[in-house]
Amino acid sequence: MAPKNAFYAQSGGVTAVINASAAGVIETARKHGDRIGKVFAGRNGITGALKEELIDTSHETDDEIRALIHTPGGAFGSCRHKLRNIDENRHEYERLIEVFRAHDIGYFFYNGGGDSQDTAFKVSQMAERMGYPLNCIGIPKTVDNDLPFTDCCPGFGSVAKYVATSTLEASLDIQSMCDTSTKVFILEVMGRHAGWIAAAGGLAGKNPGDAPHIIVFPEHPFEREAFLNKVDQCVKDHGFCVVVASEGAQYEDGRFLAEAGQKDAFGHTQLGGVAPTLANMVKQSLGHKYHWAVADYLQRSARHIASQTDVEQAYAVGEAAVNYALEGRNGIMPIIKRESSDPYRWHISEAPLNEVANQEKKMPIHYTTDEGFGITADCRAYLEPLIQGEAFPPFEKGLPKVAKLENRPVEKKLKADFKL
Amino acid sequence: MAPKNAFYAQSGGVTAVINASAAGVIETARKHGDRIGKVFAGRNGITGALKEELIDTSHETDDEIRALIHTPGGAFGSCRHKLRNIDENRHEYERLIEVFRAHDIGYFFYNGGGDSQDTAFKVSQMAERMGYPLNCIGIPKTVDNDLPFTDCCPGFGSVAKYVATSTLEASLDIQSMCDTSTKVFILEVMGRHAGWIAAAGGLAGKNPGDAPHIIVFPEHPFEREAFLNKVDQCVKDHGFCVVVASEGAQYEDGRFLAEAGQKDAFGHTQLGGVAPTLANMVKQSLGHKYHWAVADYLQRSARHIASQTDVEQAYAVGEAAVNYALEGRNGIMPIIKRESSDPYRWHISEAPLNEVANQEKKMPIHYTTDEGFGITADCRAYLEPLIQGEAFPPFEKGLPKVAKLENRPVEKKLKADFKL
């Protein structure tokens, strides 16, 4: 019997290492040409399958597929498209199976966060209902580090390394100038619902008094007075104060600081900007000279300072997904199991998609200090291994070299022009 | 006769490589122990000399001085303190000479930008007037790349490499998501008066249509309509639009965009933020989903992605400063002379401080395209060599390793407690 083809798609916010997972999938599939035919990638994620916009990765050279390991972003395009439940939205699931059948696809690999794992699970259910043989395997990915079961999420370790490194470097800058210039520096980082990324900033400081002096977590209701008092005390004690603030920082009542009334000249609310909001508080109440930075997408695409550990794990979950599929497994997701923190040892295990779907892993409360402005030794012990090792990309003419894929489309076989 | 001591100070905004210049000064001085005694560093720049707060660098090991080459920030502290002209401010200059005499200082090395070179020149004048033998040598440093005579300024190449790399990486991120998510990304970079740093973002795109699609320069009066039309056209043509905006972007009438009326809930003007200002325009007029980032201090302290060329030049000007002083030279500054761009060849030359002082090198108008949103081939040919080579620092436990100096104070010899 001819080998079945595989479908691979990237979903949700991309990371510095999601393409390393893609390389893990494609390289492993190529090793098993006897059982896996071509790997088709969805152009812009699952919507590519729905629109029958498939990319034939078999045209890419082995070298370019290897180059995916050091290429940030999503090489085949990603999307934010959540399939609703099967009863409300049966036609989309049926369409997927129709497309898979038309292209003889027997393996479904979906690389994303919680929503994506939910989708992968529903697709596996639908395939069963329709009696279509399909091995559905989820592949974990998210800088938010909020997937359950897995010890960490591929993508997070590299953001953590970027944020810790940037905090360390900027702190040295402020420290040297604080006598006559900027005294307060605020770095805003990602993490809408959890403070994992902000916590990573804490790795920059090893000893008491080291910067960052304050971390603003979404997990702790923001108290203006406590924050300002701490800032002022830091400036008194150290001459300067470095703050790492999560974009998800919020007041007791749940209002995000980023939406707390910044208005432009036209009176429109200015969305985004925890950092400028905090900086304004400092200026108005304390009068200290401040600077602020918002890393935004720079942090999740910073492949140049990716964590080697993260790159290896991202590749490993892609490789494991294919191997699970070849074992005939279905409805599972490879996960990272930590064996020990020091020395750091881990291996790949698995979790059932139906339990992964739509569960959010919160940061343990004992990972933050009681006053709520710092990380604990437990948190440090958890985070430190994840930023170990450098995985510098090759450079060409002073800039990182990235994969240049052909992304050749697969000829459509279905007449119906599907509307999303 | 016993060798004279040397005084070295860092001035103004620090960079990722100013400490490499310090290493150049100290290591070269140590090679000539027969003619240069100790190198005293000013704590927090020139104010350290005025307050007689000197650091005895002779206590630092050769290894730690070497480590300065990969340590961002200002290892001895910097300051923003401009000495006024001699007649208005004679007592400060006299105090400097008094401190130099008390500590047997015969060499004055001042590492900074235009204002600092002005100070170095005035100190050399004052020493002559007072008949105090002193070799005053300026050492160029500024991320703004606006010093005259020198082909480029140590510190700029590394910011340029950071901005070009970050623009490239973030562009791949946006591109992969633009079909269903963010369509416009705006990165704000430094450069209050000149667009050199913003121009460096242009290196991320090599072919027509590549990101960044728009660069907003301070040199070109900002026109809202032209900008928005270009953004919209980019989204139509490419599906997304990446903008690199200089913090110095301004309207025809000279108002900075960053101050164009962002107000907080209390009605206070929100300073800073060209990126959010532009993002708001896009949202209000075009409705595209946007993200924005402000690199701020991250860009000038990002030693982890420093340019090898920049590091070598920063070291070379420090080394040359000492060698000029040993030749008995006075009132000059080492500069970078470009011999050719491809292959890139350069050597150290010199410029007279009295001509360097307070001159600002503007970006040539033919470095930007006629519409004012991009860089020309000439600009690219100038910039490309400056970001060549990677100078990754050593890492320890996942983070860059930095020098840990003792910074031991020199015992004060003067009674008078000087008031700044």
PDB file of C-alpha atoms in Angstrom, chain A residues 115-304:
ATOM      1  CA  ASP A 115      -6.743  26.329  21.228  1.00  0.00           C
ATOM      2  CA  SER A 116      -4.799  24.451  18.582  1.00  0.00           C
ATOM      3  CA  GLN A 117      -4.626  21.314  20.676  1.00  0.00           C
ATOM      4  CA  ASP A 118      -8.377  21.618  21.091  1.00  0.00           C
ATOM      5  CA  THR A 119      -8.735  21.773  17.318  1.00  0.00           C
ATOM      6  CA  ALA A 120      -6.438  18.783  16.837  1.00  0.00           C
ATOM      7  CA  PHE A 121      -8.559  16.805  19.292  1.00  0.00           C
ATOM      8  CA  LYS A 122     -11.802  17.702  17.510  1.00  0.00           C
ATOM      9  CA  VAL A 123     -10.319  16.792  14.143  1.00  0.00           C
ATOM     10  CA  SER A 124      -9.369  13.381  15.508  1.00  0.00           C
ATOM     11  CA  GLN A 125     -12.932  12.923  16.799  1.00  0.00           C
ATOM     12  CA  MET A 126     -14.440  13.947  13.477  1.00  0.00           C
ATOM     13  CA  ALA A 127     -12.162  11.609  11.519  1.00  0.00           C
ATOM     14  CA  GLU A 128     -13.328   8.750  13.724  1.00  0.00           C
ATOM     15  CA  ARG A 129     -17.004   9.666  13.309  1.00  0.00           C
ATOM     16  CA  MET A 130     -16.559   9.809   9.568  1.00  0.00           C
ATOM     17  CA  GLY A 131     -14.596   6.592   9.554  1.00  0.00           C
ATOM     18  CA  TYR A 132     -11.574   8.291   8.016  1.00  0.00           C
ATOM     19  CA  PRO A 133      -8.232   6.832   9.196  1.00  0.00           C
ATOM     20  CA  LEU A 134      -6.139   9.722  10.529  1.00  0.00           C
ATOM     21  CA  ASN A 135      -3.388   9.928  13.123  1.00  0.00           C
ATOM     22  CA  CYS A 136      -3.816  13.284  14.839  1.00  0.00           C
ATOM     23  CA  ILE A 137      -0.858  14.467  16.904  1.00  0.00           C
ATOM     24  CA  GLY A 138      -0.562  17.865  18.569  1.00  0.00           C
ATOM     25  CA  ILE A 139       2.799  19.625  18.815  1.00  0.00           C
ATOM     26  CA  PRO A 140       3.162  22.069  21.734  1.00  0.00           C
ATOM     27  CA  LYS A 141       4.175  25.672  21.099  1.00  0.00           C
ATOM     28  CA  THR A 142       3.630  28.888  22.990  1.00  0.00           C
ATOM     29  CA  VAL A 143       5.757  31.671  24.438  1.00  0.00           C
ATOM     30  CA  ASP A 144       3.115  31.953  27.170  1.00  0.00           C
ATOM     31  CA  ASN A 145       4.279  28.650  28.695  1.00  0.00           C
ATOM     32  CA  ASP A 146       0.709  27.888  29.742  1.00  0.00           C
ATOM     33  CA  LEU A 147       0.072  24.394  28.339  1.00  0.00           C
ATOM     34  CA  PRO A 148      -0.697  21.703  30.933  1.00  0.00           C
ATOM     35  CA  PHE A 149       1.203  18.431  31.441  1.00  0.00           C
ATOM     36  CA  THR A 150       4.373  19.599  29.705  1.00  0.00           C
ATOM     37  CA  ASP A 151       7.072  20.968  32.037  1.00  0.00           C
ATOM     38  CA  CYS A 152       7.607  23.877  29.657  1.00  0.00           C
ATOM     39  CA  CYS A 153       6.448  24.960  26.205  1.00  0.00           C
ATOM     40  CA  PRO A 154       8.765  25.211  23.194  1.00  0.00           C
ATOM     41  CA  GLY A 155       9.121  28.909  22.425  1.00  0.00           C
ATOM     42  CA  PHE A 156       9.127  30.036  26.035  1.00  0.00           C
ATOM     43  CA  GLY A 157      12.769  29.284  26.843  1.00  0.00           C
ATOM     44  CA  SER A 158      13.978  31.588  24.064  1.00  0.00           C
ATOM     45  CA  VAL A 159      11.738  34.486  25.085  1.00  0.00           C
ATOM     46  CA  ALA A 160      12.931  33.935  28.641  1.00  0.00           C
ATOM     47  CA  LYS A 161      16.555  34.120  27.516  1.00  0.00           C
ATOM     48  CA  TYR A 162      15.879  37.261  25.487  1.00  0.00           C
ATOM     49  CA  VAL A 163      14.079  39.009  28.359  1.00  0.00           C
ATOM     50  CA  ALA A 164      16.670  38.015  30.985  1.00  0.00           C
ATOM     51  CA  THR A 165      19.550  39.093  28.726  1.00  0.00           C
ATOM     52  CA  SER A 166      17.912  42.385  27.759  1.00  0.00           C
ATOM     53  CA  THR A 167      17.094  43.159  31.393  1.00  0.00           C
ATOM     54  CA  LEU A 168      20.698  42.467  32.420  1.00  0.00           C
ATOM     55  CA  GLU A 169      22.156  44.617  29.641  1.00  0.00           C
ATOM     56  CA  ALA A 170      19.765  47.546  30.090  1.00  0.00           C
ATOM     57  CA  SER A 171      20.312  47.467  33.855  1.00  0.00           C
ATOM     58  CA  LEU A 172      24.050  47.995  33.371  1.00  0.00           C
ATOM     59  CA  ASP A 173      23.202  50.956  31.147  1.00  0.00           C
ATOM     60  CA  ILE A 174      20.895  52.636  33.677  1.00  0.00           C
ATOM     61  CA  GLN A 175      23.263  51.932  36.546  1.00  0.00           C
ATOM     62  CA  SER A 176      26.088  53.781  34.844  1.00  0.00           C
ATOM     63  CA  MET A 177      23.984  56.867  34.185  1.00  0.00           C
ATOM     64  CA  CYS A 178      21.743  57.091  37.241  1.00  0.00           C
ATOM     65  CA  ASP A 179      23.833  59.606  39.156  1.00  0.00           C
ATOM     66  CA  THR A 180      22.944  62.437  36.753  1.00  0.00           C
ATOM     67  CA  SER A 181      20.353  60.945  34.385  1.00  0.00           C
ATOM     68  CA  THR A 182      17.671  58.238  34.130  1.00  0.00           C
ATOM     69  CA  LYS A 183      16.792  56.664  37.485  1.00  0.00           C
ATOM     70  CA  VAL A 184      13.868  54.441  36.578  1.00  0.00           C
ATOM     71  CA  PHE A 185      13.710  52.029  33.641  1.00  0.00           C
ATOM     72  CA  ILE A 186      10.616  49.998  32.797  1.00  0.00           C
ATOM     73  CA  LEU A 187      10.630  47.075  30.368  1.00  0.00           C
ATOM     74  CA  GLU A 188       7.247  45.778  29.228  1.00  0.00           C
ATOM     75  CA  VAL A 189       7.114  42.123  28.234  1.00  0.00           C
ATOM     76  CA  MET A 190       4.451  39.737  26.924  1.00  0.00           C
ATOM     77  CA  GLY A 191       2.164  37.544  29.019  1.00  0.00           C
ATOM     78  CA  ARG A 192      -1.496  38.530  28.857  1.00  0.00           C
ATOM     79  CA  HIS A 193      -2.686  36.000  31.418  1.00  0.00           C
ATOM     80  CA  ALA A 194       0.413  34.641  33.152  1.00  0.00           C
ATOM     81  CA  GLY A 195       3.634  36.151  34.423  1.00  0.00           C
ATOM     82  CA  TRP A 196       6.009  33.488  33.122  1.00  0.00           C
ATOM     83  CA  ILE A 197       7.824  35.860  30.757  1.00  0.00           C
ATOM     84  CA  ALA A 198       8.024  38.686  33.304  1.00  0.00           C
ATOM     85  CA  ALA A 199       9.374  36.179  35.821  1.00  0.00           C
ATOM     86  CA  ALA A 200      12.197  35.350  33.408  1.00  0.00           C
ATOM     87  CA  GLY A 201      13.371  38.948  33.708  1.00  0.00           C
ATOM     88  CA  GLY A 202      14.134  38.098  37.329  1.00  0.00           C
ATOM     89  CA  LEU A 203      16.924  35.772  36.191  1.00  0.00           C
ATOM     90  CA  ALA A 204      19.008  38.869  35.384  1.00  0.00           C
ATOM     91  CA  GLY A 205      19.497  39.500  39.103  1.00  0.00           C
ATOM     92  CA  LYS A 206      21.278  36.895  41.199  1.00  0.00           C
ATOM     93  CA  ASN A 207      21.937  38.742  44.476  1.00  0.00           C
ATOM     94  CA  PRO A 208      19.711  40.841  46.734  1.00  0.00           C
ATOM     95  CA  GLY A 209      19.599  44.394  45.382  1.00  0.00           C
ATOM     96  CA  ASP A 210      20.439  43.316  41.827  1.00  0.00           C
ATOM     97  CA  ALA A 211      18.231  44.594  39.021  1.00  0.00           C
ATOM     98  CA  PRO A 212      15.463  44.013  38.167  1.00  0.00           C
ATOM     99  CA  HIS A 213      14.215  45.451  41.460  1.00  0.00           C
ATOM    100  CA  ILE A 214      10.520  45.132  40.673  1.00  0.00           C
ATOM    101  CA  ILE A 215       8.544  42.664  38.564  1.00  0.00           C
ATOM    102  CA  VAL A 216       4.893  43.466  37.899  1.00  0.00           C
ATOM    103  CA  PHE A 217       2.929  40.219  37.483  1.00  0.00           C
ATOM    104  CA  PRO A 218      -0.627  39.756  36.212  1.00  0.00           C
ATOM    105  CA  GLU A 219      -1.089  37.300  39.079  1.00  0.00           C
ATOM    106  CA  HIS A 220      -0.819  40.072  41.694  1.00  0.00           C
ATOM    107  CA  PRO A 221      -3.421  42.879  41.623  1.00  0.00           C
ATOM    108  CA  PHE A 222      -1.517  46.101  40.928  1.00  0.00           C
ATOM    109  CA  GLU A 223      -1.412  48.540  43.838  1.00  0.00           C
ATOM    110  CA  ARG A 224      -0.244  51.974  42.809  1.00  0.00           C
ATOM    111  CA  GLU A 225       0.988  53.054  46.231  1.00  0.00           C
ATOM    112  CA  ALA A 226       2.926  49.874  46.953  1.00  0.00           C
ATOM    113  CA  PHE A 227       4.537  50.071  43.517  1.00  0.00           C
ATOM    114  CA  LEU A 228       5.530  53.728  43.828  1.00  0.00           C
ATOM    115  CA  ASN A 229       6.872  53.252  47.356  1.00  0.00           C
ATOM    116  CA  LYS A 230       9.015  50.367  46.185  1.00  0.00           C
ATOM    117  CA  VAL A 231      10.319  52.354  43.205  1.00  0.00           C
ATOM    118  CA  ASP A 232      11.229  55.270  45.443  1.00  0.00           C
ATOM    119  CA  GLN A 233      12.933  53.003  47.983  1.00  0.00           C
ATOM    120  CA  CYS A 234      15.000  51.380  45.207  1.00  0.00           C
ATOM    121  CA  VAL A 235      16.152  54.765  43.943  1.00  0.00           C
ATOM    122  CA  LYS A 236      17.108  55.712  47.521  1.00  0.00           C
ATOM    123  CA  ASP A 237      18.921  52.410  48.136  1.00  0.00           C
ATOM    124  CA  HIS A 238      20.578  51.774  44.777  1.00  0.00           C
ATOM    125  CA  GLY A 239      20.393  55.087  42.926  1.00  0.00           C
ATOM    126  CA  PHE A 240      18.185  53.509  40.264  1.00  0.00           C
ATOM    127  CA  CYS A 241      15.276  51.145  39.785  1.00  0.00           C
ATOM    128  CA  VAL A 242      14.653  48.615  37.016  1.00  0.00           C
ATOM    129  CA  VAL A 243      11.105  47.334  36.516  1.00  0.00           C
ATOM    130  CA  VAL A 244       9.985  44.409  34.361  1.00  0.00           C
ATOM    131  CA  ALA A 245       6.248  44.655  33.767  1.00  0.00           C
ATOM    132  CA  SER A 246       3.910  42.113  32.202  1.00  0.00           C
ATOM    133  CA  GLU A 247       1.513  43.435  29.565  1.00  0.00           C
ATOM    134  CA  GLY A 248      -1.166  41.607  31.549  1.00  0.00           C
ATOM    135  CA  ALA A 249      -0.666  43.681  34.692  1.00  0.00           C
ATOM    136  CA  GLN A 250      -4.065  44.576  36.120  1.00  0.00           C
ATOM    137  CA  TYR A 251      -5.830  46.306  38.965  1.00  0.00           C
ATOM    138  CA  GLU A 252      -7.816  44.522  41.655  1.00  0.00           C
ATOM    139  CA  ASP A 253     -10.978  45.069  39.584  1.00  0.00           C
ATOM    140  CA  GLY A 254      -9.454  43.349  36.571  1.00  0.00           C
ATOM    141  CA  ARG A 255      -8.816  46.453  34.465  1.00  0.00           C
ATOM    142  CA  PHE A 256      -5.551  46.132  32.548  1.00  0.00           C
ATOM    143  CA  LEU A 257      -3.043  48.911  33.272  1.00  0.00           C
ATOM    144  CA  ALA A 258      -2.460  49.035  29.524  1.00  0.00           C
ATOM    145  CA  GLU A 259      -6.052  50.212  29.110  1.00  0.00           C
ATOM    146  CA  ALA A 260      -6.188  52.483  32.103  1.00  0.00           C
ATOM    147  CA  GLY A 261      -7.137  55.629  30.324  1.00  0.00           C
ATOM    148  CA  GLN A 262      -4.268  56.612  28.058  1.00  0.00           C
ATOM    149  CA  LYS A 263      -5.951  58.883  25.588  1.00  0.00           C
ATOM    150  CA  ASP A 264      -4.628  60.540  22.466  1.00  0.00           C
ATOM    151  CA  ALA A 265      -5.266  64.090  21.296  1.00  0.00           C
ATOM    152  CA  PHE A 266      -8.567  62.991  19.761  1.00  0.00           C
ATOM    153  CA  GLY A 267      -9.747  61.407  22.982  1.00  0.00           C
ATOM    154  CA  HIS A 268      -9.415  57.871  21.676  1.00  0.00           C
ATOM    155  CA  THR A 269      -8.209  55.360  24.218  1.00  0.00           C
ATOM    156  CA  GLN A 270      -4.611  54.407  23.522  1.00  0.00           C
ATOM    157  CA  LEU A 271      -4.388  50.655  23.827  1.00  0.00           C
ATOM    158  CA  GLY A 272      -1.215  48.913  24.879  1.00  0.00           C
ATOM    159  CA  GLY A 273       1.505  50.370  26.981  1.00  0.00           C
ATOM    160  CA  VAL A 274       1.853  49.166  30.543  1.00  0.00           C
ATOM    161  CA  ALA A 275       5.373  50.627  30.447  1.00  0.00           C
ATOM    162  CA  PRO A 276       4.395  54.195  29.535  1.00  0.00           C
ATOM    163  CA  THR A 277       1.509  53.999  32.000  1.00  0.00           C
ATOM    164  CA  LEU A 278       3.845  53.038  34.852  1.00  0.00           C
ATOM    165  CA  ALA A 279       6.421  55.578  33.692  1.00  0.00           C
ATOM    166  CA  ASN A 280       3.800  58.307  33.895  1.00  0.00           C
ATOM    167  CA  MET A 281       2.894  57.305  37.444  1.00  0.00           C
ATOM    168  CA  VAL A 282       6.553  57.521  38.417  1.00  0.00           C
ATOM    169  CA  LYS A 283       6.931  60.908  36.788  1.00  0.00           C
ATOM    170  CA  GLN A 284       3.791  62.373  38.313  1.00  0.00           C
ATOM    171  CA  SER A 285       4.251  61.015  41.816  1.00  0.00           C
ATOM    172  CA  LEU A 286       8.014  60.828  42.238  1.00  0.00           C
ATOM    173  CA  GLY A 287       9.405  63.041  39.503  1.00  0.00           C
ATOM    174  CA  HIS A 288      12.282  60.678  38.730  1.00  0.00           C
ATOM    175  CA  LYS A 289      13.680  60.741  35.215  1.00  0.00           C
ATOM    176  CA  TYR A 290      12.517  57.585  33.463  1.00  0.00           C
ATOM    177  CA  HIS A 291      12.889  55.575  30.274  1.00  0.00           C
ATOM    178  CA  TRP A 292      10.709  52.722  29.091  1.00  0.00           C
ATOM    179  CA  ALA A 293      10.869  50.000  26.467  1.00  0.00           C
ATOM    180  CA  VAL A 294       8.247  47.706  24.978  1.00  0.00           C
ATOM    181  CA  ALA A 295       9.785  44.539  23.507  1.00  0.00           C
ATOM    182  CA  ASP A 296       6.578  43.295  21.860  1.00  0.00           C
ATOM    183  CA  TYR A 297       7.293  41.019  18.858  1.00  0.00           C
ATOM    184  CA  LEU A 298      11.049  41.512  19.173  1.00  0.00           C
ATOM    185  CA  GLN A 299      11.025  39.144  22.146  1.00  0.00           C
ATOM    186  CA  ARG A 300       9.223  36.248  20.512  1.00  0.00           C
ATOM    187  CA  SER A 301      11.107  36.481  17.206  1.00  0.00           C
ATOM    188  CA  ALA A 302      14.595  36.993  18.657  1.00  0.00           C
ATOM    189  CA  ARG A 303      16.084  33.812  17.212  1.00  0.00           C
ATOM    190  CA  HIS A 304      19.546  35.375  17.422  1.00  0.00           C
TER     191      HIS A 304
END
